[in-house]
Amino acid sequence: MPSIFGADIGNIQNDVKPLIELGIEILHVDMMDGSFVPNIAFGPTQVADLKKILPFQFDVHMMVENPEKFIPQLVDAGVEYISIHQEATAHLLRGIQLIKKLGAKAGVVLNPGTPIETINMVLDEIDYVLIMTVNPGLGGQALYAPIYKKIAALKEMIGDRPIDIQVDGGVNNENIKACAEAGANWFVVGSYMFSGAAADRLATLENALK
Ligand code: DX5
Ligand code: ZN
C-alpha cells in the first residue's frame, strides 16, 4: 500500500494516476502534529480535501497526541481505516471504541521501542496492528532490522484472531519478504514506491514476496 507521504503533493494527481491504473485500492495517509513526532503533515481538513479528489480508500495513520479529538472529522470525511498510537493517548480503548462506533476499521500503532504486551488488552477490539519499522515522523529511513522478532511475537500473540499486521517505515524490495515471513501481511511503502515507475516498483515488490 503506497504512503502518500512519499509522493509529491504539488503533483499529487499525476503521482497517483499510475496507482489507480495498477488497481491499488487503499492509500496510507500520515497525520503528524509536530508534538508526538518532530514533523507536521496533513491535518483533518487536508485529509478531507484529498479524500474528495482521490479515488482510494484511506488508511489514516495518526501520529498525533490525543487522537480522539480528530477521529470524528476523519470519519465524516469518509476515511475507512484509522490507526492511533498506543503511546499517544492515555485512553487507547476509548479511541478504538470511538473509531469502531463511527463505523471505520480500527488499528493500533506501536513505535519500535514499545512492547507488544501494551496492546494485549485491546486485541479483541481491533482490526489491525501497525508495527513501526522506523521511528515515526520521516520518510526515507532504513528499516530497523531487530523488528522482525517483534512482528513474529505479535503474530503469535494474535493467534487466530482476524487481525492484520501492517508494517510501515523503510519497507522495500530487499526486506518485504522478511517482513512477510515474520507475519506481516500489509505493507506501507513510501519512498521506495515513489522513487521510480509505480508499475516497476509494484512488480518488484510482488516478485520479492514470491
Ligand atoms: C513514517 C511514516 C510512513 C512513511 C514511510 O513516519 O509513517 O508512512 O511515509 O515512508 P518510507 O517508506 O519512505 O519509510
Ligand atoms: Zn505511516
PDB file of C-alpha atoms and ligand atoms in Angstrom, residues 28 30 61 63 168, ligand 2:
ATOM      1  CA  HIS A  28      -1.793   5.279   3.531  1.00  0.00           C
ATOM      2  CA  ASP A  30       0.152  10.152   7.566  1.00  0.00           C
ATOM      3  CA  HIS A  61      -2.023   6.827  10.428  1.00  0.00           C
ATOM      4  CA  MET A  63       0.906  10.430  14.620  1.00  0.00           C
ATOM      5  CA  ASP A 168       5.497   0.991   7.972  1.00  0.00           C
TER       6      ASP A 168
HETATM    7 ZN    ZN B   2       2.668   5.931   8.222  1.00  0.00          ZN
END
